[in-house]
Amino acid sequence: GTTHSFLMLRITPQSTLHVKPAIKEYAPPEGRDLRFSFNVQGLETACAHIKWVSPIGARRIAAQKFDCSVFSIGLPELQAYPFYQWFDTMVIKGKYTEQRAGQFIILDGLMNQPIGSVQLGGLGIVNYALVIEDAIPIAVIEMYCETISFMLPM
């Protein structure tokens, strides 16, 4: 019979290093109507380039308490470096105290007035990956939150 051998290799990085890609800059398509704003405390400059946010799922587990699902955001890889640094600090170096606050703001059709917001507390980064959308490398950042509050006008 045939004998198969396997080698298991485990790599544990001490740090990550961001290497700036040699690609063209992302420019949003003309007339694209995003109608939202998403910010992570301390990463506002990078957040200005977010293209999309996946649905943020929450289910009520008690009065005023929600269990939130992991969600993701997408932004051009050229602007994702602050998120890579956060991942390095929080995940690779294990500094879980580096959780942040976040805010998802829903804008009116003219994009000049907020009509509601979702406050995210205990926001942490889980993972990141690179995908290609319209020939542009997009960093997909996966995050979780520990608390979620909905703010709607009365």
CSV table of C-alpha atoms in Angstrom, one decimal:
chain,number,residue,atom,x,y,z
A,1,GLY,CA,0.0,0.0,0.0
A,2,THR,CA,0.9,3.6,-0.3
A,3,THR,CA,2.0,5.5,2.9
A,4,HIS,CA,1.2,9.2,3.1
A,5,SER,CA,3.1,11.5,5.3
A,6,PHE,CA,1.9,15.0,6.4
A,7,LEU,CA,3.8,17.9,7.8
A,8,MET,CA,2.0,20.4,9.9
A,9,LEU,CA,3.5,23.9,10.0
A,10,ARG,CA,2.2,26.5,12.4
A,11,ILE,CA,3.3,30.1,11.9
A,12,THR,CA,2.8,32.6,14.7
A,13,PRO,CA,3.8,36.1,13.6
A,14,GLN,CA,5.1,38.5,16.2
A,15,SER,CA,3.9,41.5,14.1
A,16,THR,CA,2.6,42.4,10.7
A,17,LEU,CA,4.1,44.8,8.2
A,18,HIS,CA,2.0,46.7,5.7
A,19,VAL,CA,3.6,47.0,2.2
A,20,LYS,CA,2.0,49.8,0.1
A,21,PRO,CA,0.8,48.2,-3.2
A,22,ALA,CA,1.7,49.6,-6.5
A,23,ILE,CA,-1.8,50.2,-7.7
A,24,LYS,CA,-4.0,53.0,-8.9
A,25,GLU,CA,-6.0,55.1,-6.4
A,26,TYR,CA,-9.6,54.3,-5.9
A,27,ALA,CA,-12.1,56.9,-7.1
A,28,PRO,CA,-15.8,56.5,-6.4
A,29,PRO,CA,-18.0,56.2,-9.6
A,30,GLU,CA,-19.7,59.4,-10.6
A,31,GLY,CA,-23.1,59.8,-9.2
A,32,ARG,CA,-22.8,57.1,-6.6
A,33,ASP,CA,-25.2,57.7,-3.7
A,34,LEU,CA,-23.8,56.1,-0.5
A,35,ARG,CA,-26.3,57.7,2.0
A,36,PHE,CA,-24.3,56.6,5.1
A,37,SER,CA,-21.3,57.4,7.1
A,38,PHE,CA,-19.4,54.9,9.2
A,39,ASN,CA,-16.7,56.0,11.7
A,40,VAL,CA,-14.4,54.1,14.1
A,41,GLN,CA,-12.9,56.2,16.9
A,42,GLY,CA,-9.3,57.2,16.0
A,43,LEU,CA,-9.6,55.9,12.4
A,44,GLU,CA,-11.7,58.7,11.0
A,45,THR,CA,-9.3,59.5,8.1
A,46,ALA,CA,-9.4,55.9,6.8
A,47,CYS,CA,-13.2,55.7,7.5
A,48,ALA,CA,-13.8,58.5,5.0
A,49,HIS,CA,-12.9,56.1,2.2
A,50,ILE,CA,-15.3,53.2,3.3
A,51,LYS,CA,-17.2,51.9,0.2
A,52,TRP,CA,-19.7,49.6,2.0
A,53,VAL,CA,-20.8,48.2,5.3
A,54,SER,CA,-22.3,44.7,5.6
A,55,PRO,CA,-25.6,44.4,7.5
A,56,ILE,CA,-25.0,44.7,11.3
A,57,GLY,CA,-27.2,42.0,12.8
A,58,ALA,CA,-28.4,42.3,16.4
A,59,ARG,CA,-30.8,40.1,18.3
A,60,ARG,CA,-32.3,41.1,21.7
A,61,ILE,CA,-31.2,38.8,24.5
A,62,ALA,CA,-32.6,40.9,27.4
A,63,ALA,CA,-34.2,44.3,27.9
A,64,GLN,CA,-31.9,46.9,26.4
A,65,LYS,CA,-29.2,44.3,25.6
A,66,PHE,CA,-28.4,42.9,22.2
A,67,ASP,CA,-26.1,40.2,20.8
A,68,CYS,CA,-24.4,41.6,17.8
A,69,SER,CA,-23.1,39.6,14.8
A,70,VAL,CA,-19.7,40.0,13.2
A,71,PHE,CA,-19.9,42.5,10.3
A,72,SER,CA,-17.5,43.8,7.7
A,73,ILE,CA,-16.6,47.0,5.9
A,74,GLY,CA,-14.8,47.5,2.6
A,75,LEU,CA,-12.4,50.3,1.8
A,76,PRO,CA,-9.6,50.7,-0.8
A,77,GLU,CA,-6.5,48.9,0.3
A,78,LEU,CA,-4.4,52.1,0.0
A,79,GLN,CA,-6.4,53.7,2.8
A,80,ALA,CA,-6.6,50.6,5.0
A,81,TYR,CA,-3.2,50.9,6.8
A,82,PRO,CA,-4.7,52.3,10.1
A,83,PHE,CA,-7.0,49.2,10.3
A,84,TYR,CA,-3.9,46.9,9.7
A,85,GLN,CA,-2.2,48.7,12.6
A,86,TRP,CA,-5.2,48.2,14.8
A,87,PHE,CA,-5.3,44.5,13.8
A,88,ASP,CA,-1.6,44.2,14.7
A,89,THR,CA,-2.1,45.8,18.1
A,90,MET,CA,-5.3,44.1,19.1
A,91,VAL,CA,-5.1,40.6,17.5
A,92,ILE,CA,-1.4,39.8,16.9
A,93,LYS,CA,-0.1,41.5,20.1
A,94,GLY,CA,-3.2,40.6,22.1
A,95,LYS,CA,-4.0,44.0,23.5
A,96,TYR,CA,-7.8,43.5,23.7
A,97,THR,CA,-8.1,46.8,25.6
A,98,GLU,CA,-7.7,48.5,22.2
A,99,GLN,CA,-11.5,48.2,21.6
A,100,ARG,CA,-13.0,51.4,20.2
A,101,ALA,CA,-16.3,53.1,19.7
A,102,GLY,CA,-18.0,53.3,16.4
A,103,GLN,CA,-20.9,55.1,14.8
A,104,PHE,CA,-23.0,54.3,11.7
A,105,ILE,CA,-24.9,57.4,10.6
A,106,ILE,CA,-27.9,57.1,8.1
A,107,LEU,CA,-28.2,60.2,6.0
A,108,ASP,CA,-31.1,61.7,4.1
A,109,GLY,CA,-31.4,61.5,0.3
A,110,LEU,CA,-29.4,64.7,-0.1
A,111,MET,CA,-26.7,63.4,2.2
A,112,ASN,CA,-26.6,66.5,4.3
A,113,GLN,CA,-28.8,65.6,7.3
A,114,PRO,CA,-28.5,62.6,9.6
A,115,ILE,CA,-31.8,60.8,10.0
A,116,GLY,CA,-30.6,58.2,12.5
A,117,SER,CA,-27.6,56.5,13.9
A,118,VAL,CA,-26.3,53.3,15.4
A,119,GLN,CA,-23.8,53.6,18.2
A,120,LEU,CA,-21.4,50.7,18.5
A,121,GLY,CA,-19.5,50.1,21.8
A,122,GLY,CA,-16.6,47.7,22.4
A,123,LEU,CA,-15.8,47.6,18.7
A,124,GLY,CA,-13.0,45.2,17.9
A,125,ILE,CA,-11.3,43.9,14.8
A,126,VAL,CA,-11.4,40.2,14.0
A,127,ASN,CA,-9.8,39.7,10.6
A,128,TYR,CA,-9.0,41.3,7.3
A,129,ALA,CA,-8.7,40.1,3.7
A,130,LEU,CA,-8.1,41.5,0.3
A,131,VAL,CA,-10.5,41.2,-2.6
A,132,ILE,CA,-10.6,42.8,-6.0
A,133,GLU,CA,-13.6,45.0,-7.0
A,134,ASP,CA,-13.6,46.7,-10.4
A,135,ALA,CA,-9.9,46.1,-10.7
A,136,ILE,CA,-9.3,47.8,-7.3
A,137,PRO,CA,-7.9,46.0,-4.3
A,138,ILE,CA,-10.4,46.4,-1.5
A,139,ALA,CA,-9.6,45.6,2.2
A,140,VAL,CA,-12.4,43.7,3.8
A,141,ILE,CA,-12.3,44.4,7.6
A,142,GLU,CA,-14.3,42.1,9.9
A,143,MET,CA,-15.3,43.6,13.2
A,144,TYR,CA,-17.5,42.8,16.2
A,145,CYS,CA,-19.2,45.1,18.8
A,146,GLU,CA,-20.2,44.4,22.4
A,147,THR,CA,-23.0,47.0,22.6
A,148,ILE,CA,-25.3,48.6,20.2
A,149,SER,CA,-27.6,51.6,20.6
A,150,PHE,CA,-30.1,52.9,18.1
A,151,MET,CA,-30.7,56.7,17.9
A,152,LEU,CA,-33.7,57.8,15.9
A,153,PRO,CA,-35.3,61.3,15.9
A,154,MET,CA,-38.7,61.6,17.5
